[in-house]
Amino acid sequence: MMAINKTTEIKIDTAKPHTIKKFELIEKYVEAWTHKVLKGTKCNGLVFIDCMCNSGIYNNNILGTPIRVANYFAKIMEKYPTKKAWLLFNDLDSKKIELLKTHLPDNTNNLHIEARVGDGNELLKDVASKIDLKKNLHYLLIYDPYHAAVKWEALLPFFRNWGEVIINHMVSDTIRGASQAKSESAIEKYEQTYLSNIEELLTFGNDRSAYEKRIREIITALRGTSSKPYYIASFPFFNTTNALIYNLLHCSGNIEGFKLFKSTAWKTFGDKSSSKTANANMQLVLDVGDDISVDELKTVKDENCYFVKDIAEYLYAKFKEYSEIPLEDMWRVLDEHPIFPSDGYRNEIKKELKNIYGYVESKQTLVKRGAI
């Protein structure tokens, strides 16, 4: 359903629940990320880029990412007068950009906001040609590709330089459309996005994990031979009938940003890993055998929607051969997990390990009950 804006004569979309949830996640992450980075002594400023931004206005009184982010920056930059921020918004539709401009705050001495019309991939190439690492600017890029088509050459510089990239991987479009693609342009879209020929993609069928794995492989390859680790978090978004719509991937060479995005996502989803409607009270089941112990305790879980109990089960399986687990080691394992957070959930995780698996906390360690 759409409404017509009389001033600009453009169609205004209705933001669906999963889209609103995406706006909330990006908004909350930008708030946390901005404060974390700006307070650092090595940061001179921030560059935020939303290269496929839409008008920022939706007809059910919902604000989109560009307006939410711009309003936040207008406030936060007042607290950091010696640092600067550049916000770049772009869309193919000139009318949408004109409408967006009417809702953006004014520029200030240390905040510059620019709204452009054109191909977002060309914008990224232009920005990349001007990146100067000596200026100690931190980049955050939102990439929500037109027609679900990813152009990796535009993203390459942002993977290889300091910055963070959030990609909307429209996997539902691929699952639905790849097998039906007949025209040369449709086939090219999927081959370009997954850097694979259509014959190979057809072998993936409806296997979402296969497409996700391919995207991860591409990002890792584009990162190159850097000796520094690179982190990719992935969170699925579902509609109200629990149909998968897309995955939001967060890519960063900085583990602090990676950890922050995971914890922000879980909090946005209500202490779980996705917007899917699921049963938080996961039923415990037993593998029946001659001797039943905690090793046979399992939960019926949904890999599309994890809860804190799943984090505890993962950690138990990881460390069950040890009678004592240093908390530092446990948090380090979670820090590098692509979905599970440690920050913001440490007390809850320890509580689950104590209540379900019988651990006792002692001197920065968790000890199996009876081993003390």
Short mmCIF file of C-alpha atoms in Angstrom, two decimals:
data_model
loop_
_atom_site.label_atom_id
_atom_site.label_comp_id
_atom_site.label_asym_id
_atom_site.label_seq_id
_atom_site.Cartn_x
_atom_site.Cartn_y
_atom_site.Cartn_z
CA MET A 1 0.00 0.00 0.00
CA MET A 2 1.34 3.43 -0.92
CA ALA A 3 0.31 7.05 -0.47
CA ILE A 4 0.95 10.02 -2.75
CA ASN A 5 2.84 12.98 -1.33
CA LYS A 6 1.11 16.00 -2.89
CA THR A 7 4.15 18.23 -2.65
CA THR A 8 6.57 16.02 -4.50
CA GLU A 9 4.11 13.72 -6.29
CA ILE A 10 6.00 10.59 -5.31
CA LYS A 11 4.71 7.34 -3.91
CA ILE A 12 5.46 6.88 -0.23
CA ASP A 13 5.95 3.29 0.89
CA THR A 14 4.40 1.72 3.95
CA ALA A 15 7.15 0.39 6.21
CA LYS A 16 6.47 -3.21 7.11
CA PRO A 17 7.35 -4.57 10.57
CA HIS A 18 10.58 -6.23 9.44
CA THR A 19 11.63 -2.99 7.72
CA ILE A 20 10.91 -0.98 10.85
CA LYS A 21 12.97 -3.45 12.85
CA LYS A 22 15.85 -2.95 10.42
CA PHE A 23 15.58 0.83 10.89
CA GLU A 24 15.67 0.34 14.66
CA LEU A 25 18.72 -1.90 14.55
CA ILE A 26 20.72 0.45 12.34
CA GLU A 27 19.65 3.47 14.39
CA LYS A 28 20.63 1.86 17.71
CA TYR A 29 23.91 0.62 16.31
CA VAL A 30 24.78 4.03 14.88
CA GLU A 31 24.11 5.62 18.26
CA ALA A 32 26.33 3.13 20.10
CA TRP A 33 29.02 3.07 17.40
CA THR A 34 29.19 6.86 17.08
CA HIS A 35 29.69 7.43 20.78
CA LYS A 36 32.25 4.63 21.05
CA VAL A 37 34.33 5.89 18.13
CA LEU A 38 34.13 9.64 18.74
CA LYS A 39 35.40 9.38 22.29
CA GLY A 40 38.57 7.69 21.03
CA THR A 41 41.66 9.87 20.71
CA LYS A 42 42.62 8.39 17.31
CA CYS A 43 39.38 9.39 15.59
CA ASN A 44 39.15 12.81 13.93
CA GLY A 45 35.73 12.27 12.44
CA LEU A 46 33.07 9.98 10.99
CA VAL A 47 31.69 9.34 7.53
CA PHE A 48 28.26 7.71 7.32
CA ILE A 49 27.05 6.60 3.90
CA ASP A 50 23.59 5.32 2.98
CA CYS A 51 23.89 4.86 -0.76
CA MET A 52 20.37 3.55 -1.45
CA CYS A 53 18.44 5.57 1.12
CA ASN A 54 14.87 6.15 -0.19
CA SER A 55 13.00 9.27 0.95
CA GLY A 56 13.32 8.60 4.68
CA ILE A 57 9.55 9.04 5.11
CA TYR A 58 6.90 6.30 5.25
CA ASN A 59 3.15 6.78 5.22
CA ASN A 60 2.51 5.14 8.58
CA ASN A 61 4.41 7.94 10.36
CA ILE A 62 7.65 5.98 10.37
CA LEU A 63 11.01 7.62 9.80
CA GLY A 64 13.63 5.74 7.80
CA THR A 65 17.35 5.35 8.38
CA PRO A 66 18.60 8.67 6.90
CA ILE A 67 16.38 10.92 9.02
CA ARG A 68 16.93 8.89 12.19
CA VAL A 69 20.69 8.97 11.70
CA ALA A 70 20.85 12.64 10.69
CA ASN A 71 18.80 13.74 13.71
CA TYR A 72 21.06 11.77 16.01
CA PHE A 73 24.25 13.20 14.50
CA ALA A 74 22.85 16.74 14.83
CA LYS A 75 22.68 16.17 18.58
CA ILE A 76 25.81 14.12 19.22
CA MET A 77 28.19 16.35 17.24
CA GLU A 78 27.40 19.24 19.58
CA LYS A 79 29.19 17.22 22.28
CA TYR A 80 32.30 16.77 20.11
CA PRO A 81 33.03 20.26 18.70
CA THR A 82 36.63 19.39 17.74
CA LYS A 83 35.57 16.45 15.56
CA LYS A 84 33.65 16.33 12.29
CA ALA A 85 31.06 14.16 10.62
CA TRP A 86 29.98 13.77 7.02
CA LEU A 87 26.64 12.14 6.15
CA LEU A 88 26.10 11.08 2.56
CA PHE A 89 22.65 9.97 1.40
CA ASN A 90 21.88 8.82 -2.11
CA ASP A 91 18.99 7.50 -4.17
CA LEU A 92 18.23 7.02 -7.86
CA ASP A 93 14.94 8.90 -7.56
CA SER A 94 15.40 12.68 -7.53
CA LYS A 95 11.92 13.25 -6.07
CA LYS A 96 12.71 11.03 -3.12
CA ILE A 97 15.89 12.95 -2.46
CA GLU A 98 14.04 16.27 -2.67
CA LEU A 99 11.56 15.01 -0.08
CA LEU A 100 14.39 13.73 2.12
CA LYS A 101 16.10 17.12 2.05
CA THR A 102 13.04 18.76 3.59
CA HIS A 103 13.41 16.58 6.69
CA LEU A 104 17.17 16.78 7.25
CA PRO A 105 18.71 19.03 9.91
CA ASP A 106 20.90 21.97 8.90
CA ASN A 107 24.64 21.71 8.41
CA THR A 108 26.86 23.05 11.17
CA ASN A 109 30.56 23.81 11.61
CA ASN A 110 31.33 20.14 12.25
CA LEU A 111 28.43 18.34 10.56
CA HIS A 112 28.04 18.22 6.80
CA ILE A 113 24.99 16.47 5.29
CA GLU A 114 24.72 15.86 1.57
CA ALA A 115 21.86 14.17 -0.29
CA ARG A 116 22.67 13.08 -3.85
CA VAL A 117 20.84 11.62 -6.83
CA GLY A 118 22.42 8.81 -8.79
CA ASP A 119 23.69 5.26 -8.75
CA GLY A 120 24.84 4.40 -5.24
CA ASN A 121 27.66 2.26 -6.61
CA GLU A 122 29.06 5.27 -8.45
CA LEU A 123 28.85 7.29 -5.24
CA LEU A 124 30.93 4.66 -3.45
CA LYS A 125 33.56 4.71 -6.18
CA ASP A 126 33.75 8.49 -5.88
CA VAL A 127 34.08 8.36 -2.08
CA ALA A 128 36.66 5.57 -2.26
CA SER A 129 38.84 7.64 -4.58
CA LYS A 130 39.01 10.34 -1.92
CA ILE A 131 39.65 8.21 1.16
CA ASP A 132 42.73 9.41 3.01
CA LEU A 133 43.65 7.01 5.80
CA LYS A 134 45.97 9.61 7.32
CA LYS A 135 42.97 11.71 8.31
CA ASN A 136 41.83 9.06 10.81
CA LEU A 137 38.23 9.09 9.62
CA HIS A 138 35.99 6.14 10.46
CA TYR A 139 33.51 4.94 7.85
CA LEU A 140 30.15 3.22 8.24
CA LEU A 141 28.46 2.20 5.01
CA ILE A 142 24.87 0.98 4.59
CA TYR A 143 24.48 -0.99 1.35
CA ASP A 144 20.91 -1.97 0.44
CA PRO A 145 21.32 -2.83 -3.25
CA TYR A 146 18.85 -1.93 -5.96
CA HIS A 147 16.92 -4.98 -7.15
CA ALA A 148 19.02 -7.17 -4.81
CA ALA A 149 22.06 -6.84 -7.10
CA VAL A 150 25.43 -6.45 -5.35
CA LYS A 151 28.30 -4.77 -7.20
CA TRP A 152 31.34 -5.92 -5.30
CA GLU A 153 33.84 -3.63 -7.02
CA ALA A 154 32.13 -0.66 -5.36
CA LEU A 155 32.45 -2.26 -1.91
CA LEU A 156 36.03 -3.47 -2.28
CA PRO A 157 37.80 -0.35 -0.89
CA PHE A 158 35.57 -0.35 2.19
CA PHE A 159 36.44 -3.95 2.97
CA ARG A 160 40.16 -3.29 2.67
CA ASN A 161 40.36 0.01 4.55
CA TRP A 162 39.21 0.87 8.08
CA GLY A 163 35.49 0.94 8.12
CA GLU A 164 32.35 -1.03 8.65
CA VAL A 165 29.91 -2.22 6.03
CA ILE A 166 26.30 -3.30 6.61
CA ILE A 167 24.87 -5.22 3.65
CA ASN A 168 21.25 -6.14 3.06
CA HIS A 169 21.48 -9.60 1.49
CA MET A 170 18.06 -10.10 -0.12
CA VAL A 171 18.28 -13.88 -0.05
CA SER A 172 14.51 -14.33 -0.48
CA ASP A 173 14.75 -12.70 -3.89
CA THR A 174 17.47 -15.15 -4.90
CA ILE A 175 15.64 -18.23 -3.63
CA ARG A 176 12.50 -17.13 -5.45
CA GLY A 177 14.03 -15.75 -8.62
CA ALA A 178 17.26 -17.54 -9.51
CA SER A 179 15.54 -20.72 -10.69
CA GLN A 180 13.10 -18.67 -12.78
CA ALA A 181 15.64 -16.31 -14.32
CA LYS A 182 15.38 -16.49 -18.11
CA SER A 183 16.43 -13.11 -19.45
CA GLU A 184 20.07 -12.23 -19.84
CA SER A 185 19.76 -9.30 -17.43
CA ALA A 186 18.13 -11.44 -14.70
CA ILE A 187 20.77 -14.15 -15.00
CA GLU A 188 23.52 -11.53 -14.94
CA LYS A 189 22.13 -10.06 -11.71
CA TYR A 190 22.44 -13.33 -9.83
CA GLU A 191 25.78 -14.25 -11.36
CA GLN A 192 27.14 -10.81 -10.47
CA THR A 193 25.84 -10.94 -6.90
CA TYR A 194 27.25 -14.41 -6.15
CA LEU A 195 30.20 -14.35 -8.58
CA SER A 196 29.08 -17.77 -9.82
CA ASN A 197 27.49 -19.00 -13.01
CA ILE A 198 23.76 -19.65 -12.96
CA GLU A 199 24.24 -23.40 -13.30
CA GLU A 200 26.14 -23.51 -10.02
CA LEU A 201 23.59 -21.32 -8.29
CA LEU A 202 20.77 -23.61 -9.35
CA THR A 203 22.43 -26.42 -7.41
CA PHE A 204 21.84 -24.37 -4.23
CA GLY A 205 18.09 -24.71 -4.70
CA ASN A 206 16.26 -23.24 -1.71
CA ASP A 207 19.22 -23.70 0.62
CA ARG A 208 19.57 -20.29 2.24
CA SER A 209 22.77 -21.33 4.04
CA ALA A 210 24.46 -22.08 0.70
CA TYR A 211 23.82 -18.54 -0.55
CA GLU A 212 24.94 -17.08 2.75
CA LYS A 213 28.12 -19.12 2.67
CA ARG A 214 28.85 -17.88 -0.84
CA ILE A 215 28.44 -14.25 0.22
CA ARG A 216 30.82 -14.80 3.15
CA GLU A 217 33.38 -16.40 0.83
CA ILE A 218 33.22 -13.41 -1.50
CA ILE A 219 33.68 -10.89 1.30
CA THR A 220 36.61 -12.86 2.74
CA ALA A 221 38.25 -13.09 -0.69
CA LEU A 222 37.79 -9.36 -1.35
CA ARG A 223 39.36 -8.58 1.99
CA GLY A 224 42.56 -10.00 0.52
CA THR A 225 45.66 -11.28 2.26
CA SER A 226 45.51 -8.97 5.27
CA SER A 227 47.04 -10.57 8.35
CA LYS A 228 44.38 -8.95 10.50
CA PRO A 229 41.19 -10.94 11.20
CA TYR A 230 37.93 -9.88 9.59
CA TYR A 231 34.56 -10.37 11.24
CA ILE A 232 31.17 -10.99 9.62
CA ALA A 233 27.97 -11.09 11.67
CA SER A 234 24.70 -12.16 10.09
CA PHE A 235 21.12 -11.71 11.30
CA PRO A 236 17.96 -12.83 9.46
CA PHE A 237 14.78 -10.77 9.21
CA PHE A 238 11.34 -12.38 8.92
CA ASN A 239 7.90 -11.06 8.10
CA THR A 240 4.83 -11.52 10.29
CA THR A 241 4.23 -15.02 8.87
CA ASN A 242 7.82 -16.08 9.67
CA ALA A 243 8.93 -16.04 6.03
CA LEU A 244 12.58 -15.04 5.62
CA ILE A 245 12.99 -11.72 3.79
CA TYR A 246 16.70 -10.88 4.03
CA ASN A 247 19.87 -11.16 6.09
CA LEU A 248 21.65 -8.13 7.43
CA LEU A 249 25.40 -8.65 7.40
CA HIS A 250 27.80 -6.55 9.43
CA CYS A 251 31.41 -6.63 8.19
CA SER A 252 34.31 -5.16 10.13
CA GLY A 253 38.02 -5.51 10.75
CA ASN A 254 37.46 -4.22 14.27
CA ILE A 255 36.29 -6.77 16.82
CA GLU A 256 34.81 -4.06 19.05
CA GLY A 257 32.42 -2.98 16.31
CA PHE A 258 31.61 -6.64 15.60
CA LYS A 259 30.81 -7.30 19.28
CA LEU A 260 28.77 -4.12 19.51
CA PHE A 261 26.65 -4.97 16.47
CA LYS A 262 25.83 -8.44 17.81
CA SER A 263 24.73 -7.19 21.22
CA THR A 264 22.73 -4.36 19.60
CA ALA A 265 20.96 -6.83 17.30
CA TRP A 266 19.99 -9.13 20.18
CA LYS A 267 18.63 -6.24 22.20
CA THR A 268 16.71 -4.91 19.19
CA PHE A 269 15.10 -8.31 18.64
CA GLY A 270 14.13 -8.64 22.30
CA ASP A 271 17.01 -10.76 23.65
CA LYS A 272 17.06 -13.19 20.72
CA SER A 273 18.85 -13.42 17.40
CA SER A 274 16.11 -12.54 14.91
CA SER A 275 12.65 -11.08 14.41
CA LYS A 276 11.16 -14.53 13.91
CA THR A 277 8.31 -15.42 16.23
CA ALA A 278 9.64 -18.34 18.26
CA ASN A 279 9.15 -20.13 21.54
CA ALA A 280 11.54 -18.81 24.16
CA ASN A 281 10.67 -21.69 26.49
CA MET A 282 12.52 -24.27 24.43
CA GLN A 283 11.50 -27.77 25.40
CA LEU A 284 14.17 -29.94 26.93
CA VAL A 285 14.46 -33.41 25.39
CA LEU A 286 16.50 -36.44 26.34
CA ASP A 287 18.54 -38.89 24.33
CA VAL A 288 17.33 -42.01 26.14
CA GLY A 289 20.09 -44.46 27.04
CA ASP A 290 21.27 -46.63 29.91
CA ASP A 291 22.75 -43.66 31.72
CA ILE A 292 21.27 -40.19 31.44
CA SER A 293 23.50 -37.28 32.43
CA VAL A 294 23.78 -33.63 31.59
CA ASP A 295 25.50 -34.67 28.35
CA GLU A 296 22.19 -36.00 27.08
CA LEU A 297 20.31 -32.79 27.83
CA LYS A 298 19.44 -31.05 24.60
CA THR A 299 17.06 -28.32 23.58
CA VAL A 300 14.78 -28.20 20.60
CA LYS A 301 16.10 -25.03 19.02
CA ASP A 302 15.46 -22.99 15.92
CA GLU A 303 18.64 -22.04 14.08
CA ASN A 304 16.83 -19.00 12.73
CA CYS A 305 16.13 -17.67 16.22
CA TYR A 306 18.51 -18.30 19.10
CA PHE A 307 18.03 -17.44 22.76
CA VAL A 308 20.43 -17.13 25.70
CA LYS A 309 19.77 -20.80 26.47
CA ASP A 310 21.32 -21.67 23.10
CA ILE A 311 24.43 -19.69 23.97
CA ALA A 312 24.76 -21.66 27.21
CA GLU A 313 24.32 -24.95 25.36
CA TYR A 314 26.97 -23.93 22.84
CA LEU A 315 29.43 -23.05 25.59
CA TYR A 316 28.75 -26.25 27.48
CA ALA A 317 29.48 -28.32 24.38
CA LYS A 318 32.63 -26.28 23.77
CA PHE A 319 34.04 -26.69 27.28
CA LYS A 320 32.38 -29.86 28.63
CA GLU A 321 35.69 -31.76 28.79
CA TYR A 322 37.02 -29.22 31.29
CA SER A 323 36.10 -29.17 34.95
CA GLU A 324 36.92 -25.47 35.13
CA ILE A 325 36.32 -22.69 32.58
CA PRO A 326 38.11 -19.35 32.90
CA LEU A 327 35.49 -16.68 32.20
CA GLU A 328 38.00 -14.81 30.07
CA ASP A 329 38.28 -17.80 27.73
CA MET A 330 34.52 -18.18 27.55
CA TRP A 331 33.94 -14.55 26.62
CA ARG A 332 36.73 -14.72 24.03
CA VAL A 333 34.97 -17.63 22.29
CA LEU A 334 31.73 -15.65 22.14
CA ASP A 335 33.49 -12.49 20.98
CA GLU A 336 34.37 -14.22 17.70
CA HIS A 337 31.07 -16.06 17.18
CA PRO A 338 29.12 -14.72 14.15
CA ILE A 339 25.80 -14.55 16.02
CA PHE A 340 26.18 -15.02 19.78
CA PRO A 341 27.03 -11.92 21.85
CA SER A 342 28.96 -11.77 25.08
CA ASP A 343 28.70 -8.07 25.88
CA GLY A 344 25.41 -7.20 27.53
CA TYR A 345 24.46 -10.81 28.31
CA ARG A 346 27.20 -12.12 30.57
CA ASN A 347 25.13 -12.43 33.72
CA GLU A 348 22.30 -14.13 31.85
CA ILE A 349 24.68 -16.60 30.22
CA LYS A 350 26.32 -17.49 33.53
CA LYS A 351 22.90 -17.96 35.11
CA GLU A 352 21.90 -20.47 32.42
CA LEU A 353 25.16 -22.39 32.80
CA LYS A 354 24.65 -22.57 36.54
CA ASN A 355 20.97 -23.51 36.48
CA ILE A 356 20.98 -26.01 33.61
CA TYR A 357 24.50 -27.45 33.61
CA GLY A 358 25.39 -27.22 37.28
CA TYR A 359 28.34 -24.82 37.18
CA VAL A 360 29.45 -22.80 40.19
CA GLU A 361 31.23 -19.46 39.85
CA SER A 362 34.55 -19.17 41.66
CA LYS A 363 37.38 -16.67 41.21
CA GLN A 364 36.70 -15.62 37.61
CA THR A 365 35.97 -19.19 36.57
CA LEU A 366 33.00 -21.49 36.22
CA VAL A 367 33.57 -24.83 37.91
CA LYS A 368 31.51 -27.99 37.52
CA ARG A 369 29.60 -28.68 40.69
CA GLY A 370 31.51 -31.25 42.73
CA ALA A 371 34.89 -30.34 41.25
CA ILE A 372 35.66 -27.65 43.82
#
